[in-house]
XYZ file of C-alpha atoms in Angstrom:
432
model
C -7.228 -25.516 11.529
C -8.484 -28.815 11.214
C -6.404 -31.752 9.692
C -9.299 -33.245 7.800
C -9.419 -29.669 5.796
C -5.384 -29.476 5.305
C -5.675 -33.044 3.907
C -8.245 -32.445 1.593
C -6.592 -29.015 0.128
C -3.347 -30.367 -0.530
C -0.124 -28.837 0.303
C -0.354 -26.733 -2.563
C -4.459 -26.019 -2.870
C -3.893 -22.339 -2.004
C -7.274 -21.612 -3.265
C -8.521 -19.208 -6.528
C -7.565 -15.781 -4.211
C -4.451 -17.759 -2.660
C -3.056 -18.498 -5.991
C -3.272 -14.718 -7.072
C -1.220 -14.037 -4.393
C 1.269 -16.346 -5.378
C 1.178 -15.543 -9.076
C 1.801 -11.760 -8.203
C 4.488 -12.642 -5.856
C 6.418 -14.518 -8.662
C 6.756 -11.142 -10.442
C 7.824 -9.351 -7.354
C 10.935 -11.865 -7.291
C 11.154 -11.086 -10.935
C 11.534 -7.738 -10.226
C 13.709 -8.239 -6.838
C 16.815 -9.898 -9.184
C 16.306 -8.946 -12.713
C 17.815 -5.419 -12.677
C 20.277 -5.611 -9.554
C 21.137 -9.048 -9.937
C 20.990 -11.141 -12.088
C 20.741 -8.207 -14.735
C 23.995 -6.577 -13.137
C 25.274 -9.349 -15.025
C 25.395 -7.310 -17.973
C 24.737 -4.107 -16.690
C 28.189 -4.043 -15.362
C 29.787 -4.959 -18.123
C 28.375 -2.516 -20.301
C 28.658 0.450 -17.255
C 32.343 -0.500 -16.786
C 32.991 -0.191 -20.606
C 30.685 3.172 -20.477
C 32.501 4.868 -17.606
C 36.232 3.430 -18.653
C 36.516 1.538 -15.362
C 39.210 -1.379 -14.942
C 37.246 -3.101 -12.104
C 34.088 -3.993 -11.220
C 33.924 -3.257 -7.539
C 32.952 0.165 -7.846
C 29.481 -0.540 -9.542
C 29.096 -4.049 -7.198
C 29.869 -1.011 -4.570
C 26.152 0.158 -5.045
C 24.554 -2.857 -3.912
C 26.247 -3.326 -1.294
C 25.545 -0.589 0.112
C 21.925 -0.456 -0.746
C 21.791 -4.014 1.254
C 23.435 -1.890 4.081
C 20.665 0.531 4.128
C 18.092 -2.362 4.318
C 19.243 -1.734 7.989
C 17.086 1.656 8.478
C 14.317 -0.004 4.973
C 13.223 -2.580 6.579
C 12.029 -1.668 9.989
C 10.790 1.297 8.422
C 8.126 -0.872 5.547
C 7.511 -3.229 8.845
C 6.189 -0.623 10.426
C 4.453 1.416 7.833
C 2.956 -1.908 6.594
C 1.596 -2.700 10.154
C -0.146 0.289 10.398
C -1.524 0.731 6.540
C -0.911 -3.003 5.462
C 1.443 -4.177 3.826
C -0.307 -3.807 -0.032
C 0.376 -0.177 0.515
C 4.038 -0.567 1.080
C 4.555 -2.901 -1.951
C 3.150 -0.496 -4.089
C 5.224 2.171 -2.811
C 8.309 0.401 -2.909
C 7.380 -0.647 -6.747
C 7.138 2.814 -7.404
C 10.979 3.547 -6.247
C 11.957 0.947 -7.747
C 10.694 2.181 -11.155
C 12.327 5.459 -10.617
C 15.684 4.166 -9.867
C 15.229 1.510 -12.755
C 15.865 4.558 -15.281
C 18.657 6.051 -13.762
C 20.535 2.944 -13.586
C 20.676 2.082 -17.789
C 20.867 5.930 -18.274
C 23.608 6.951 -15.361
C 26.705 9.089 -16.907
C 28.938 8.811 -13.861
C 29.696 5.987 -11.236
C 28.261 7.969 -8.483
C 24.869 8.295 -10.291
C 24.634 4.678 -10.592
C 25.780 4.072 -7.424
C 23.153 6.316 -5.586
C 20.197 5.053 -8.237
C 21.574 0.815 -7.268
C 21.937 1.992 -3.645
C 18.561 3.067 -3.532
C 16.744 0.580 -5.887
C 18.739 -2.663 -3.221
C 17.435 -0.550 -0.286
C 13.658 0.068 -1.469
C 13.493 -3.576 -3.347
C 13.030 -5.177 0.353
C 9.370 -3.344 0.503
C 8.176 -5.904 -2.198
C 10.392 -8.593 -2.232
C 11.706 -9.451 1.280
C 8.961 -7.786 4.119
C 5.996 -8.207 0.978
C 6.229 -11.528 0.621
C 7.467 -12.225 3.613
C 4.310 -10.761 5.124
C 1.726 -12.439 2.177
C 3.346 -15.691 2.883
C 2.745 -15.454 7.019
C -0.768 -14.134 6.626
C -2.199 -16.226 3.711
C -0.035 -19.443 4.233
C 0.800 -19.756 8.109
C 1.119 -23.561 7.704
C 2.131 -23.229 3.694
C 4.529 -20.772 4.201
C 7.528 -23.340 2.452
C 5.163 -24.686 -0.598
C 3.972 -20.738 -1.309
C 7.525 -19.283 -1.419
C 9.014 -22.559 -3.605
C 6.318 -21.646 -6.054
C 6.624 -17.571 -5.909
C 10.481 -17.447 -6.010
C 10.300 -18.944 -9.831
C 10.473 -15.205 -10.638
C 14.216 -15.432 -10.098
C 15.104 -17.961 -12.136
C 12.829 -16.883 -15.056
C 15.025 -13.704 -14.372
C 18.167 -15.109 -14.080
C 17.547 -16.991 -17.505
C 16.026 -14.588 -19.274
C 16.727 -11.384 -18.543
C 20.786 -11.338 -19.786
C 20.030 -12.804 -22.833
C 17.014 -10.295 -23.172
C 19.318 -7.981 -23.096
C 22.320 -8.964 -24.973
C 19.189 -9.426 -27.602
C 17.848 -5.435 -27.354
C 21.014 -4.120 -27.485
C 21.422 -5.159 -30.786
C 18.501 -3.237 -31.639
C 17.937 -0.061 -29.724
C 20.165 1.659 -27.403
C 21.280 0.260 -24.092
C 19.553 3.092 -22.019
C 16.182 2.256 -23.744
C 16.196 -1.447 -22.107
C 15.091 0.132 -19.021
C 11.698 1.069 -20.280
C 11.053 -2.609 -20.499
C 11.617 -3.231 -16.739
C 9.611 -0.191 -15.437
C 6.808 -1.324 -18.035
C 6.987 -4.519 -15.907
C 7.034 -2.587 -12.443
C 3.719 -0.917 -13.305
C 2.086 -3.893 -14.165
C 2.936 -5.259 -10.997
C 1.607 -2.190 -9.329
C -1.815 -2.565 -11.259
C -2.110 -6.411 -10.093
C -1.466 -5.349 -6.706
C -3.929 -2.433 -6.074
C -6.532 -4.766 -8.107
C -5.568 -8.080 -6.628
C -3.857 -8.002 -3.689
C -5.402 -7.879 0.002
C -3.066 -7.668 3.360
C -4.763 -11.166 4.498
C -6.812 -13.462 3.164
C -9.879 -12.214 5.679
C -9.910 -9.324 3.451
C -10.540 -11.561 0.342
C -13.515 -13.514 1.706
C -10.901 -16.112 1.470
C -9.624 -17.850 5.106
C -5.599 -18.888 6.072
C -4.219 -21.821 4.316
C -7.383 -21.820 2.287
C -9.019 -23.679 4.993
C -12.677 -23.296 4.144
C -14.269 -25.537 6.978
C -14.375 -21.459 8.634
C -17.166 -19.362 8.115
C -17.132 -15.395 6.699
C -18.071 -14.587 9.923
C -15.737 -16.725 11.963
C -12.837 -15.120 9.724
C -13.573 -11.939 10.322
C -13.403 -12.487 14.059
C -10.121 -14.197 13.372
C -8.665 -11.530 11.717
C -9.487 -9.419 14.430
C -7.819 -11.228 16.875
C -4.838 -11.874 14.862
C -4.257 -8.411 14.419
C -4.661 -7.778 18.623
C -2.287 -10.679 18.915
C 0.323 -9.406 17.091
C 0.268 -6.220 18.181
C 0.806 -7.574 21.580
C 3.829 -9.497 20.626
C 6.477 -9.912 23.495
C 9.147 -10.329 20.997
C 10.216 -6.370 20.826
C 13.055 -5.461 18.808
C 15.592 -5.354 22.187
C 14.502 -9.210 23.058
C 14.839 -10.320 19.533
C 18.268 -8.693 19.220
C 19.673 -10.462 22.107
C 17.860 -13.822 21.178
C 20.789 -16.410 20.522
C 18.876 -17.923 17.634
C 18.394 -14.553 16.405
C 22.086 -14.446 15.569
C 22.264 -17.841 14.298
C 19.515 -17.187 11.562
C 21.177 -14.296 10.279
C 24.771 -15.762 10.170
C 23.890 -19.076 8.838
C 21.296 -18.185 6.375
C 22.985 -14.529 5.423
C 26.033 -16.334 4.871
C 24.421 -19.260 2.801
C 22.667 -16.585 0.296
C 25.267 -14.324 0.336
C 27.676 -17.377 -1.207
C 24.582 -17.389 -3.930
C 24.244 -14.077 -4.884
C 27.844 -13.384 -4.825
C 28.711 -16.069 -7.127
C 25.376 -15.564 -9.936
C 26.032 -12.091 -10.129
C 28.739 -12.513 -11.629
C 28.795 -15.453 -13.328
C 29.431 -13.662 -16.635
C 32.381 -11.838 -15.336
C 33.672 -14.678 -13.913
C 33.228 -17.165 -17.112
C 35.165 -14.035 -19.113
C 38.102 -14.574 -16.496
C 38.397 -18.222 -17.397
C 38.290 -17.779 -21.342
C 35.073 -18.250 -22.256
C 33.438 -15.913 -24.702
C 31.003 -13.585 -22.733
C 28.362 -15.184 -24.485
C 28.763 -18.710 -22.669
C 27.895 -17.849 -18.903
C 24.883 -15.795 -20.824
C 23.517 -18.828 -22.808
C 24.194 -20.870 -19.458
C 21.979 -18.882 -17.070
C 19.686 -18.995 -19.700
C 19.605 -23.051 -20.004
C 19.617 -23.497 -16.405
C 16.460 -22.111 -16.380
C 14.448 -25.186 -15.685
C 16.995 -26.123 -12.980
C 16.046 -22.625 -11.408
C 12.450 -23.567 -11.512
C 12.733 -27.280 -10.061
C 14.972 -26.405 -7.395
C 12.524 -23.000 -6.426
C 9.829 -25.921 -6.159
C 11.613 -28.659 -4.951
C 13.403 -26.849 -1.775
C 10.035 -25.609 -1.157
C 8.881 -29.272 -0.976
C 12.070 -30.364 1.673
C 11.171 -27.218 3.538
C 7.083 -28.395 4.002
C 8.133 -31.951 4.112
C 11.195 -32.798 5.696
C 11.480 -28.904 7.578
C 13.986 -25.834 7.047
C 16.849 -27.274 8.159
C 17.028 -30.395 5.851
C 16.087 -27.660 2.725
C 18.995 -25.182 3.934
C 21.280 -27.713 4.492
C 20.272 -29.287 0.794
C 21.046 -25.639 -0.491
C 24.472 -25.451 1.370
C 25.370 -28.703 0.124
C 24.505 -27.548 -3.867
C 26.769 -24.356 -3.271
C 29.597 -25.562 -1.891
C 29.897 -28.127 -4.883
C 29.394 -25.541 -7.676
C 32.129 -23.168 -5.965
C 34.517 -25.747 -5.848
C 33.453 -27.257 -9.206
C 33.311 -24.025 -11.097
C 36.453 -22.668 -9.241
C 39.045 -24.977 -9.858
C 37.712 -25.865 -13.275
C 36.134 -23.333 -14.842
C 38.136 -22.780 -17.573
C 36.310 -25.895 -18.567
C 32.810 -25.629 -20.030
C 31.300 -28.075 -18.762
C 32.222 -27.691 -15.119
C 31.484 -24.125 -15.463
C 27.974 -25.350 -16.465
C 27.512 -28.056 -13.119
C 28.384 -25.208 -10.935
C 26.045 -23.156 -12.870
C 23.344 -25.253 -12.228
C 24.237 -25.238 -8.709
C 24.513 -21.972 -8.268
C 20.621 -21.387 -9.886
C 19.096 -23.660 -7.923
C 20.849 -22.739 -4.643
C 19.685 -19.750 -5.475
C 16.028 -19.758 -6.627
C 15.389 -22.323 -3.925
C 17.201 -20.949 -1.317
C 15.823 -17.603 -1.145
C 12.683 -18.813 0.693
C 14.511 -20.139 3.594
C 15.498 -16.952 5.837
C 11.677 -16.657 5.657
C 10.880 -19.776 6.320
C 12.767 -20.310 9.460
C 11.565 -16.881 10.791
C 8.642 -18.325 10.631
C 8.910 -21.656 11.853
C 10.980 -19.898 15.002
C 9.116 -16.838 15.679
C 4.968 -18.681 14.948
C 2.791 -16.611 12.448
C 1.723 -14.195 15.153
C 5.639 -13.208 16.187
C 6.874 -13.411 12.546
C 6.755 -9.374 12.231
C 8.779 -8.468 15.179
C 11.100 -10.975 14.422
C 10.975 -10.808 10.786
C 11.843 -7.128 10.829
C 15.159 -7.462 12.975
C 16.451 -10.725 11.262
C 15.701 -9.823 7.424
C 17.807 -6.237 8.588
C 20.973 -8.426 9.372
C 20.666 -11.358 7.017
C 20.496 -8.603 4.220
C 23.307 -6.874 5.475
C 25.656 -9.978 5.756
C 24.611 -11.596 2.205
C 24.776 -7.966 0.349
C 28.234 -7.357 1.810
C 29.175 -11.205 -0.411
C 28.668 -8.604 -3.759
C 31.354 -6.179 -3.852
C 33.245 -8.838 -1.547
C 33.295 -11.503 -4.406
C 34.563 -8.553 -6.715
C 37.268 -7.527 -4.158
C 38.691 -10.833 -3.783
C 38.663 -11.952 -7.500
C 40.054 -8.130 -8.297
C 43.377 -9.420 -5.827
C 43.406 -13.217 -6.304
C 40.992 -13.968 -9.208
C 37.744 -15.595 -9.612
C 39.262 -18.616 -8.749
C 40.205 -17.951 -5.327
C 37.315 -16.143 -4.750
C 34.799 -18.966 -5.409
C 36.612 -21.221 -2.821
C 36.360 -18.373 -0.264
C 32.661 -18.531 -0.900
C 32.695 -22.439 -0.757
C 34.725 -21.861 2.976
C 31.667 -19.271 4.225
C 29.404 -21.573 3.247
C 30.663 -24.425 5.102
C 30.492 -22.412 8.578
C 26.786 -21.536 7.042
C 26.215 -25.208 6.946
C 27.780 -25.452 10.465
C 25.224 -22.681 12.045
C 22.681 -24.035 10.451
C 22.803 -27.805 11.902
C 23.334 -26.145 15.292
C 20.474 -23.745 15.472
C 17.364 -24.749 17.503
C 14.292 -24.390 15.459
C 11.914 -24.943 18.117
C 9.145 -22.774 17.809
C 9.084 -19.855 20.596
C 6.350 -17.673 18.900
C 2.111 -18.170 18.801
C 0.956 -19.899 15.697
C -2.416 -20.718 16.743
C -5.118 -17.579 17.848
C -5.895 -19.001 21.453
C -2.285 -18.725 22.615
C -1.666 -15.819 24.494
């Protein structure tokens, strides 16, 4: 790709057909953290009220475990998406997601919402994690940083909005009825997708990067090679495992976004603990949703500019304050709402970066074989933070429990500075 057409685009000139990709992908985040996420929020909290529970750790249990699972999900929508593309798995995965949607606001036992969250954490991956994942390293090989700071707004608009949506329609309709409203939402997104979406931008008539200095013709011969070339990768899953750096992505950055997604789901609970009214954390995560949206762009920006280790380290940096802030002072409101802040932006901007650095490692070509083993264990690791968070608090309180989060974080922050980021993968065609 030539330097005089990366200049002119931009960093962020993705292109009419690039920025429908993008636009989509916003509501796949949406989706990926407003029902088992950010939503559990108050999901929970109704559920544990519902089913006469006294903790939460046996509906955190559910996610968990569906994280766990991502170990057998993932491979599987890498591989089904390298032989049908990936649009087909994203719809598919939508689809499950739907499903499970209903059974979660309409469950009458624990073990029906844990096997409807189990499954909804394990299939979510299909549009969220490997989707993206693969849009971003087929449309944006070079943009890969700028495309996910702008599609991961969809969590924080979820994180702000969807808890106080909620707390809203529950005053009006029955709590089982709010679920209609996310698998409305789901089947929109599966409409956009089978009208809009295309496995590559070769497909579109469009060209990587939205370099257009390439002819039709001269991108269709690209995409031809880049699909020989990565289906000659040398990375197989047996070198990738016993990579060093493999192990180092997936500690450092599974550690660093399990801390976040411990911690914001559940904020609410946590705020409760402290003596707030469980309104508060609500009308915070709702508040902090511009800090959600700057920090999903502005990591983004680190990552293209400065590189993925400066942005994770930013993140890192963000989460270890709000743990510490928030933990030993949360009974106060506004230090509840600093560590808020840091918590949303840690974690809208710092969901891009396992992707990122797969990519800057492993070159667009080797991002697949890579991607597929290191999103497995990252997912694993950060899902495991969930019912972790609710174990700890459940013994020690939430207070403890934040500063064990700000602790992992700083050995995430360690990893991180010491991982090589050296590229060992093919980013251009003509390397073989």
């Amino acid at each position: 790709m030539s330097n005089k057409a990366q200049k002119h685009g931009g960093a962020s000139d993705f292109g009419p057909k690039g920025w429908i990709i993008v636009l989509v992908s916003i509501v796949y985040f949406y989706l990926s953290t407003a029902v088992t996420s950010d939503g559990a929020n108050t999901i929970n909290a109704v559920m544990q009220q519902k089913l006469g529970l006294q903790s939460l750790a046996p509906l955190t249990l559910g996610q968990t475990l569906g994280g766990w699972l991502t170990v057998l999900t993932i491979p599987v929508f890498t591989a089904v998406s390298q032989k049908t593309g990936i649009k087909n798995v994203i719809i598919a995965s939508l689809a499950i997601f739907a499903v499970c949607t209903y059974f979660i606001f309409n469950a009458s036992t624990v073990g029906m919402y844990q096997v409807a969250v189990t499954i909804a954490c394990a299939t979510l991956v299909g549009f969220s994690m490997v989707g993206t994942g693969q849009l971003g390293a087929n449309w944006f090989p070079t943009k890969k940083g700028m495309y996910m700071g702008i599609a991961t707004f969809g969590i924080p608009i979820a994180a702000a909005s969807v808890n106080l949506m909620m707390s809203k329609m529950m005053d009006v309709m029955p709590f089982e009825n709010i679920a209609y409203f996310f698998i409305v939402v789901a089947i929109i997104a599966i409409i956009l997708t089978v009208v809009f979406v295309k496995n590559n931008p070769e497909e579109a008539g469009a060209f990587p990067d939205n370099d257009q200095t390439m002819t039709k013709e001269k991108a269709a011969e690209i995409a031809a090679k880049a699909e020989a070339i990565k289906a000659s990768s040398p990375w197989t899953t047996k070198k990738v495992l016993s990579f060093k750096e493999t192990w180092m992505i997936a500690i450092g950055w599974g550690f660093l976004m399990g801390g976040a997604g411990g911690i914001i789901s559940q904020f609410v609970a946590a705020g409760i603990s402290w003596g707030h009214p469980m309104s508060y954390p609500i009308m915070l995560l709702t508040v902090m949703f511009p800090v959600g949206i700057f920090f999903s762009w502005f990591i983004g920006y680190v990552d293209t500019k400065w590189g993925t280790k400066a942005a994770s380290l930013t993140v890192c940096a963000m989460e270890i304050f709000g743990a510490c802030v928030a933990g030993l002072l949360g009974h106060n409101g506004i230090a509840l709402a600093l560590g808020g802040g840091c918590f949303m932006g840690a974690m809208s901007g710092g969901n891009n970066l396992t992707m990122s650095v797969t990519g800057t490692k492993f070159g667009r070509f080797d991002f697949n074989n890579a991607w597929s083993v290191i999103s497995v264990i990252t997912k694993v690791i950060s899902s495991s933070f969930i019912v972790l968070v609710s174990i700890v608090a459940g013994k020690i309180g939430y207070t403890g429990a934040y500063l064990c989060v700000a602790a992992t974080v700083v050995i995430a922050a360690l990893v991180i500075w010491k991982t090589d980021l050296t590229c060992v993968g093919r980013i251009n065609l003509d390397e073989e």
